[in-house]
PDB file of C-alpha atoms in Angstrom:
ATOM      1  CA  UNK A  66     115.688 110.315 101.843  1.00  0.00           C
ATOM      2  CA  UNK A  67     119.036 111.921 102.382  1.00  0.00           C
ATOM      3  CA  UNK A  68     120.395 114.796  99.470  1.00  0.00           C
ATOM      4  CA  UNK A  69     122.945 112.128  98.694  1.00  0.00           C
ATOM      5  CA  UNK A  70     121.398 108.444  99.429  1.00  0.00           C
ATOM      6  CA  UNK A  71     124.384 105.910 100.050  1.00  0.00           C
ATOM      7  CA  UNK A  72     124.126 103.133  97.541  1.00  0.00           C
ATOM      8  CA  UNK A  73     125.926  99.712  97.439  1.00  0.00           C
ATOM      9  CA  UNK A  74     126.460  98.547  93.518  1.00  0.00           C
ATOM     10  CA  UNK A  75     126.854  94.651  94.070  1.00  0.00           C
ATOM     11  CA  UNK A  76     127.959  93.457  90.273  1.00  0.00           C
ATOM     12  CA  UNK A  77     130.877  90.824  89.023  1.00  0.00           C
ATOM     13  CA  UNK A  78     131.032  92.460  85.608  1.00  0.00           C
ATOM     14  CA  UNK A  79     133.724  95.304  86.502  1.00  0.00           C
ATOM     15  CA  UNK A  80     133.099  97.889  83.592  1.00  0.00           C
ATOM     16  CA  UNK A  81     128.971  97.386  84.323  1.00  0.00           C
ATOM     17  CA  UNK A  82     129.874  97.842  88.181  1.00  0.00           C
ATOM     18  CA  UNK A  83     132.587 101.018  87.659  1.00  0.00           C
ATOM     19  CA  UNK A  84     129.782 102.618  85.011  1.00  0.00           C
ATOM     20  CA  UNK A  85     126.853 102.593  87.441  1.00  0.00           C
ATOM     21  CA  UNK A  86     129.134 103.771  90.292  1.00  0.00           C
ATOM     22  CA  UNK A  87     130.126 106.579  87.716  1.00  0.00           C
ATOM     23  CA  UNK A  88     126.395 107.306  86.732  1.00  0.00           C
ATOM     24  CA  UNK A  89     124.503 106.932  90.496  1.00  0.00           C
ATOM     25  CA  UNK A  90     127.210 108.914  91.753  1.00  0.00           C
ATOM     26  CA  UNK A  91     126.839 111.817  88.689  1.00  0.00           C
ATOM     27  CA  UNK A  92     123.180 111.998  89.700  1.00  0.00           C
ATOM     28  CA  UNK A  93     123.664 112.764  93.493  1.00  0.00           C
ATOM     29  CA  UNK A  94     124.763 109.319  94.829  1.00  0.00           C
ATOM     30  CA  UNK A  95     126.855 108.136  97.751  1.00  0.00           C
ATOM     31  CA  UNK A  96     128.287 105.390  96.409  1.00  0.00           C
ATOM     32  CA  UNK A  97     129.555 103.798  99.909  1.00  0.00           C
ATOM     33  CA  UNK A  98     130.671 100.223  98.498  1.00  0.00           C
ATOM     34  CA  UNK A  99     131.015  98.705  94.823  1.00  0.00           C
ATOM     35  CA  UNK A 100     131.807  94.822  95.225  1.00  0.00           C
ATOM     36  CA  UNK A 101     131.907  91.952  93.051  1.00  0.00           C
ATOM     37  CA  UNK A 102     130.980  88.789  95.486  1.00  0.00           C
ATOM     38  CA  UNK A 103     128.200  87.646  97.657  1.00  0.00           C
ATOM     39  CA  UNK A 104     130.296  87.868 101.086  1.00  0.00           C
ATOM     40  CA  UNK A 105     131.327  91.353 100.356  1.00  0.00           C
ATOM     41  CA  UNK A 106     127.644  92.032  99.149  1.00  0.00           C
ATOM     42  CA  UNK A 107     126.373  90.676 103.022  1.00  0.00           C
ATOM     43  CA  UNK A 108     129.375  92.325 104.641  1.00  0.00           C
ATOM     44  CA  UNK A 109     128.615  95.571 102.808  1.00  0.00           C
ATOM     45  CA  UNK A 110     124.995  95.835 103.444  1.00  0.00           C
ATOM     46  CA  UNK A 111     125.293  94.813 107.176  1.00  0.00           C
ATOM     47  CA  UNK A 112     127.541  97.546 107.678  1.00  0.00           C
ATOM     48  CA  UNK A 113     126.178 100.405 106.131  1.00  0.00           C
ATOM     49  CA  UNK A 114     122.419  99.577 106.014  1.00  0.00           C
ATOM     50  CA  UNK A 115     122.472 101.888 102.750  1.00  0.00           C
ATOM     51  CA  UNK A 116     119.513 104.098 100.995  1.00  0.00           C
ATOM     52  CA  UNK A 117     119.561 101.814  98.212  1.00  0.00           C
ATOM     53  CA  UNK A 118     121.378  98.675  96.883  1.00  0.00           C
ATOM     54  CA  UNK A 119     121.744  97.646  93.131  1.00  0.00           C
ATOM     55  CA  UNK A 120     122.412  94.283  93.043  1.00  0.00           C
ATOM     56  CA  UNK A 121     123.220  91.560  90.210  1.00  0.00           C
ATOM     57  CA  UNK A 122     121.501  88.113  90.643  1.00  0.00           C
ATOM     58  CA  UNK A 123     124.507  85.802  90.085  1.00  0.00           C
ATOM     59  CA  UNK A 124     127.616  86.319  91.644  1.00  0.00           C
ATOM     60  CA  UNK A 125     130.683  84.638  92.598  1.00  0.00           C
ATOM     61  CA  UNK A 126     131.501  82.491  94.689  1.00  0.00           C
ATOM     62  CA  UNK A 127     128.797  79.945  93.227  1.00  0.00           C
ATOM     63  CA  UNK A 128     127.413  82.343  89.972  1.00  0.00           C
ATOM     64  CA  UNK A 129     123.830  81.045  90.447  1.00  0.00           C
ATOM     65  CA  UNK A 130     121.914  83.181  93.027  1.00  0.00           C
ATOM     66  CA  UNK A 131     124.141  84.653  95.456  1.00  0.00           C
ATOM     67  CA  UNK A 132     123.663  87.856  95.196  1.00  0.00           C
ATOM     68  CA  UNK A 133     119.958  87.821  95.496  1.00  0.00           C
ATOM     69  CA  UNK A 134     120.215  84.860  98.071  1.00  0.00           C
ATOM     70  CA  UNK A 135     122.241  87.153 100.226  1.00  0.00           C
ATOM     71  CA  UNK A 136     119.923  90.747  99.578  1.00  0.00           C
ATOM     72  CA  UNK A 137     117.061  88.384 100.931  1.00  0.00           C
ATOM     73  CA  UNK A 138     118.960  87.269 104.093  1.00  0.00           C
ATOM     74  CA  UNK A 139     119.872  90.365 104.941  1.00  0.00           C
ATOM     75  CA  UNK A 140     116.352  92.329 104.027  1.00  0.00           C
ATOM     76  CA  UNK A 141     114.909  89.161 106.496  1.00  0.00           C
ATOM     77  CA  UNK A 142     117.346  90.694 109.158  1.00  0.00           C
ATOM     78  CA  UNK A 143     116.846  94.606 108.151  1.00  0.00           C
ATOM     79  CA  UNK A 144     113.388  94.795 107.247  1.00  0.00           C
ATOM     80  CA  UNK A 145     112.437  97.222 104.329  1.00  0.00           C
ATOM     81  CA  UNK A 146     116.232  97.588 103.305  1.00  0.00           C
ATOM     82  CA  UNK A 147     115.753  98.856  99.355  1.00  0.00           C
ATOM     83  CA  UNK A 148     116.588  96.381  97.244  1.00  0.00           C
ATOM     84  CA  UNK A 149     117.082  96.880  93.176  1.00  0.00           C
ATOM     85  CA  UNK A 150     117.880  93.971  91.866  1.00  0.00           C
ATOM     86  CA  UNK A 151     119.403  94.487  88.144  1.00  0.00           C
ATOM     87  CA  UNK A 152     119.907  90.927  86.205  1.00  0.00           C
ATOM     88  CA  UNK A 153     119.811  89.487  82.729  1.00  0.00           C
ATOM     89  CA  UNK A 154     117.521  87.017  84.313  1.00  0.00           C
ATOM     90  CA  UNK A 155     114.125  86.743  85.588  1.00  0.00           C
ATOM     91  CA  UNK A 156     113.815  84.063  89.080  1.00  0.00           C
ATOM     92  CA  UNK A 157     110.578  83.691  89.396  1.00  0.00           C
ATOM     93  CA  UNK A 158     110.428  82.232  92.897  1.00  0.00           C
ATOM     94  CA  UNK A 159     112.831  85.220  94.143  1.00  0.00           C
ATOM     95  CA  UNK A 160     111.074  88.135  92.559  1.00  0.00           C
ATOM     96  CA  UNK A 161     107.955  86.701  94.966  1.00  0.00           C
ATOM     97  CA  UNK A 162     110.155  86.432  97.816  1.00  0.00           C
ATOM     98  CA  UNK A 163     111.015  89.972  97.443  1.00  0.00           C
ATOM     99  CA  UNK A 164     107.591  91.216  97.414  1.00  0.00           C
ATOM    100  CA  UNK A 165     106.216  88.826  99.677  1.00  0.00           C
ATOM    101  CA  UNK A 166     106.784  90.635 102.886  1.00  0.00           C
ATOM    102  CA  UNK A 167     104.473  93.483 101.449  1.00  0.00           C
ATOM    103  CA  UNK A 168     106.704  96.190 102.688  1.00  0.00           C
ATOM    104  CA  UNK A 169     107.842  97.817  99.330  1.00  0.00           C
ATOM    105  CA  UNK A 170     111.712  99.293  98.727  1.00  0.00           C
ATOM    106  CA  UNK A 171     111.896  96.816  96.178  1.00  0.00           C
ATOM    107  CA  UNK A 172     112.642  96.534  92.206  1.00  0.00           C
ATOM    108  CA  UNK A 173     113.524  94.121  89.572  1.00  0.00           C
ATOM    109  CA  UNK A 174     114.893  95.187  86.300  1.00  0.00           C
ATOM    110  CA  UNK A 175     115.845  93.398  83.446  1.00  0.00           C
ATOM    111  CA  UNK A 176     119.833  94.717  82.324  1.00  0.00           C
ATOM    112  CA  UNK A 177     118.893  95.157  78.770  1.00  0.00           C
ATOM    113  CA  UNK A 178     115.320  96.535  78.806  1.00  0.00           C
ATOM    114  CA  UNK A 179     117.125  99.608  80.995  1.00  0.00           C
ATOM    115  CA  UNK A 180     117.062 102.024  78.280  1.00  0.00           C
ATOM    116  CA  UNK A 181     118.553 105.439  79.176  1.00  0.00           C
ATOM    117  CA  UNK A 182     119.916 106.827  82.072  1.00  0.00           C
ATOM    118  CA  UNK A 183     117.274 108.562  83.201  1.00  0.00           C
ATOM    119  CA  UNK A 184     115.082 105.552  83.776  1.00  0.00           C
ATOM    120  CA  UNK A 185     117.675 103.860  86.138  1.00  0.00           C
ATOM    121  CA  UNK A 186     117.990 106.404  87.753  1.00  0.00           C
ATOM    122  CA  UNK A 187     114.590 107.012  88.613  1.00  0.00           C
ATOM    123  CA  UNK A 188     113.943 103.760  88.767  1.00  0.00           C
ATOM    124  CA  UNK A 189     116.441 103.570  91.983  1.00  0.00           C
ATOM    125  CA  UNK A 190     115.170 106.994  93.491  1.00  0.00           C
ATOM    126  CA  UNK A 191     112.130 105.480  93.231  1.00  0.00           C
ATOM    127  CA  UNK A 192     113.250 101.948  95.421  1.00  0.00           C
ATOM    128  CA  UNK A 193     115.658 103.908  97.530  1.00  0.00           C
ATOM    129  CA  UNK A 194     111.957 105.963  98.448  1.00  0.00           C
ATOM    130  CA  UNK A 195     110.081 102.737  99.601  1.00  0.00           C
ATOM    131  CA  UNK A 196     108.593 102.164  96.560  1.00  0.00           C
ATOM    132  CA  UNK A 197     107.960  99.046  93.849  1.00  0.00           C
ATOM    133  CA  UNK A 198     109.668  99.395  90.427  1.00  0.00           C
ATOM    134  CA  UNK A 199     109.418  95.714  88.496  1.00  0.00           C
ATOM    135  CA  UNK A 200     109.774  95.420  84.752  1.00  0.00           C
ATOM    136  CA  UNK A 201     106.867  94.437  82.853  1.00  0.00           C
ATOM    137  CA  UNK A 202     108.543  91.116  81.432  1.00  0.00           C
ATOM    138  CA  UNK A 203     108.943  90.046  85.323  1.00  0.00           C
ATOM    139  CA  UNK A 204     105.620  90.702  86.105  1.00  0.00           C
ATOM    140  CA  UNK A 205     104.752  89.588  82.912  1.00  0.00           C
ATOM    141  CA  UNK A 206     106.706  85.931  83.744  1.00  0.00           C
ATOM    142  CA  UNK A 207     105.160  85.856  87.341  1.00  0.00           C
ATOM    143  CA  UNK A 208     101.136  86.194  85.914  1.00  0.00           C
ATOM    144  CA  UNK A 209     102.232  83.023  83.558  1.00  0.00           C
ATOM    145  CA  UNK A 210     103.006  81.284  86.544  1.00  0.00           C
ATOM    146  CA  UNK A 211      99.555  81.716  88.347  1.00  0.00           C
ATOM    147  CA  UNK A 212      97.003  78.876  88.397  1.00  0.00           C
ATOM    148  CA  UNK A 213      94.377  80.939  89.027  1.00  0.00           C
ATOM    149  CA  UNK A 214      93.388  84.963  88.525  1.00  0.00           C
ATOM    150  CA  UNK A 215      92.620  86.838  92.232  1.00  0.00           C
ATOM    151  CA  UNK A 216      91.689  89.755  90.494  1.00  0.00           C
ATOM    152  CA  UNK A 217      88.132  88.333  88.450  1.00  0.00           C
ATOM    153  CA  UNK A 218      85.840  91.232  90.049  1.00  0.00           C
ATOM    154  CA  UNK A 219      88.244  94.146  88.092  1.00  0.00           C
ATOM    155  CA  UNK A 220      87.131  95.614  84.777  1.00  0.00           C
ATOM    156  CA  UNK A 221      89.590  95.816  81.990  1.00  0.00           C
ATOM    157  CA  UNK A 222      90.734  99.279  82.909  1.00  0.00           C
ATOM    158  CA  UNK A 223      91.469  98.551  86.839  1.00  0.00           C
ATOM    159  CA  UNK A 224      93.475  96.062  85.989  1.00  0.00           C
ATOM    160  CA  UNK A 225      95.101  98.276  83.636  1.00  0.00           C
ATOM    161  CA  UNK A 226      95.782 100.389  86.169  1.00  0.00           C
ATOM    162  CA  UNK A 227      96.968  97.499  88.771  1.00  0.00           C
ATOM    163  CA  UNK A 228      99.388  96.825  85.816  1.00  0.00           C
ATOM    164  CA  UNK A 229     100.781  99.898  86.206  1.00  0.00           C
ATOM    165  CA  UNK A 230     101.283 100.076  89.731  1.00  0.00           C
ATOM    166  CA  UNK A 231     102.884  96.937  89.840  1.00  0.00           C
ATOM    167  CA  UNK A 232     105.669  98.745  87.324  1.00  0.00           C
ATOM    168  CA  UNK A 233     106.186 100.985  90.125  1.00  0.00           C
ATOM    169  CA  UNK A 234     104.517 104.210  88.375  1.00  0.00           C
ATOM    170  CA  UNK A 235     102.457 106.936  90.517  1.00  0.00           C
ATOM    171  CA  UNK A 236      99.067 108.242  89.605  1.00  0.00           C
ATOM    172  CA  UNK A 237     100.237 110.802  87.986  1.00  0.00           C
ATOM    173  CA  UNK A 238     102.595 108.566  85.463  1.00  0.00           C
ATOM    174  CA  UNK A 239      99.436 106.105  84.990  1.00  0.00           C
ATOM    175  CA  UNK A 240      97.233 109.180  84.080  1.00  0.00           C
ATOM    176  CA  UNK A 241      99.881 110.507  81.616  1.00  0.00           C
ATOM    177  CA  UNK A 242     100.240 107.049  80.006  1.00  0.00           C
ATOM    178  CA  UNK A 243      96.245 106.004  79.722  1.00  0.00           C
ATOM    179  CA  UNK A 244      96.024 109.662  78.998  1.00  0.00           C
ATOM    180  CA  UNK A 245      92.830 110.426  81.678  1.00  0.00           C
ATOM    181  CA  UNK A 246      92.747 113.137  84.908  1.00  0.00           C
ATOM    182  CA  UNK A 247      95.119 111.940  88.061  1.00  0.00           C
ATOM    183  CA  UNK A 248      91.414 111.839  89.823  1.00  0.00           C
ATOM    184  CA  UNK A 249      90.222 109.120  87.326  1.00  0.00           C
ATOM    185  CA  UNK A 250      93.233 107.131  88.400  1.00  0.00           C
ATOM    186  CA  UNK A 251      92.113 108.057  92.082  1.00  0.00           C
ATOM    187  CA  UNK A 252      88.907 106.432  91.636  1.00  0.00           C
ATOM    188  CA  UNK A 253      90.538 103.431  89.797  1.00  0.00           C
ATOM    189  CA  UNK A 254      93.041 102.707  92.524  1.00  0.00           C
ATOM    190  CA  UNK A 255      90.306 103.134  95.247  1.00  0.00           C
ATOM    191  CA  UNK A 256      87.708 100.695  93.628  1.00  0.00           C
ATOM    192  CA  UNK A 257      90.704  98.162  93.300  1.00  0.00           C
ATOM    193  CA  UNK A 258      91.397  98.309  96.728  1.00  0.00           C
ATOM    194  CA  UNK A 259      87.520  98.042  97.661  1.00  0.00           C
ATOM    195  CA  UNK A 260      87.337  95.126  95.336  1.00  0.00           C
ATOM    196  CA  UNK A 261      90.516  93.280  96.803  1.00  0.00           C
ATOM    197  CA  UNK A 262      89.427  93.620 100.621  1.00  0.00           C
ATOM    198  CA  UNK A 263      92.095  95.963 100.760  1.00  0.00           C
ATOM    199  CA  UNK A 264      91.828  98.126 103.966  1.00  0.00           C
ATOM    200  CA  UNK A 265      95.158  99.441 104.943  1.00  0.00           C
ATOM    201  CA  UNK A 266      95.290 102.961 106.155  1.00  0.00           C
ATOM    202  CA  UNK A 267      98.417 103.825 104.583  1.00  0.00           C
ATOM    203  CA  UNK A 268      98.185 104.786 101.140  1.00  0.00           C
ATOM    204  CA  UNK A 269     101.707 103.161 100.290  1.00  0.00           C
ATOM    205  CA  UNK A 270     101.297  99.636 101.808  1.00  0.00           C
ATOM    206  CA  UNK A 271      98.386  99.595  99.882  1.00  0.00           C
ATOM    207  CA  UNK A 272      99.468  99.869  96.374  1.00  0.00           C
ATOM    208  CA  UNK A 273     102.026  97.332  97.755  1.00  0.00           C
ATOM    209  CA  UNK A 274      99.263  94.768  98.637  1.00  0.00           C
ATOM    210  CA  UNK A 275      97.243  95.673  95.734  1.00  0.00           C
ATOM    211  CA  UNK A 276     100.374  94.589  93.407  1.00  0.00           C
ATOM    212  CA  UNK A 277     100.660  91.620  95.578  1.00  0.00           C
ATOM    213  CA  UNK A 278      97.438  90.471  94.899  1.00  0.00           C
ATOM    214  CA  UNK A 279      98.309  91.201  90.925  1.00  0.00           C
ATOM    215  CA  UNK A 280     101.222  88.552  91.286  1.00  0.00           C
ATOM    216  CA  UNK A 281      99.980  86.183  92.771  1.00  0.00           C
ATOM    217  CA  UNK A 282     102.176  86.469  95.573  1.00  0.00           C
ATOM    218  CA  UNK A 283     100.512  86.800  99.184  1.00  0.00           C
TER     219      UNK A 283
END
């Protein structure tokens, strides 16, 4: 990732969309675009394939999904482009979209459960870096949706863990918060791959299929 990752802030609300160009481009930013409809959204990403792209659910013209109908068109065309996408709003059948294609560079946070700065922010390093950042009411939402569990062969504490990695936190956050070694975690993570016929060499695209599995979603 670049010392200053361009980001494209795609958001109707003007004072929400001037603040977070103010506050991504405080913390190191590019901010190469800042729009406030779907077309400029598609023309914006198309053209310059940014780092990372924060972008609101519902936006004109129609206010109902464009702006997350568009990020998926466009991530279909330019796969892996790093999607957050920041809403008031939790769609279900989108937030599986997103993770569907199992490639990461993707995150869904709810506007107001963002609590400081400093979790944005990291929250977008952490997208713009290929990784999976989704609030716990959106995963919480997606399990309700599930018919059946995938995960019956984890104990209580692996899917603890899962549950952590599908908020987008590293071993070393999950050990802090369950408050065991970074090596317990290791052994976690690799008995919940074993479990879920997860073989993937790369460690990355593992968690990714891992979380996946979690929601329901491959």
């Amino acid at each position: 990732m670049p010392d200053r990752p361009r980001a494209v802030i795609a958001e109707d609300q003007y004072l929400l969309r001037d603040g977070l160009t103010h506050l991504l481009t405080a913390h190191g930013f590019d901010i190469v675009a800042a729009v406030g409809t779907g077309p400029e959204l598609e023309s914006a990403l198309r053209s310059h394939r940014p780092e990372v792209s924060i972008v609101d659910v519902r936006m004109p013209p129609t206010n109902t999904d464009e702006g997350i109908q568009v990020a998926l068109a466009v991530r279909r065309d330019i796969p892996a482009l790093p999607i957050l996408v920041l809403s008031q709003h939790v769609e279900q059948l989108y937030a599986r979209e997103l993770l569907a294609d199992g490639t990461g560079a993707i995150g869904y946070l709810l506007k107001d459960r963002v609590f400081n700065a400093d979790q944005f922010v990291d929250a977008v390093r952490r997208v713009a870096a290929g990784g999976t950042v989704m609030d716990p009411e959106v995963i919480a939402k997606l399990l309700a949706g599930n018919a059946s569990d995938p995960l019956a062969a984890l104990t209580p504490r692996e899917r603890e863990v899962l549950g952590l990695m599908a908020e987008g936190c590293s071993n070393a956050a999950i050990a802090s918060r369950l408050h065991f070694s970074e090596g317990a975690v290791g052994k976690h993570t690799a008995n919940i791959f074993a479990k879920l016929a997860i073989t993937a060499s790369d460690d990355t695209n593992r968690r990714v299929l891992a979380v996946l599995a979690y929601l329901g979603a491959s």
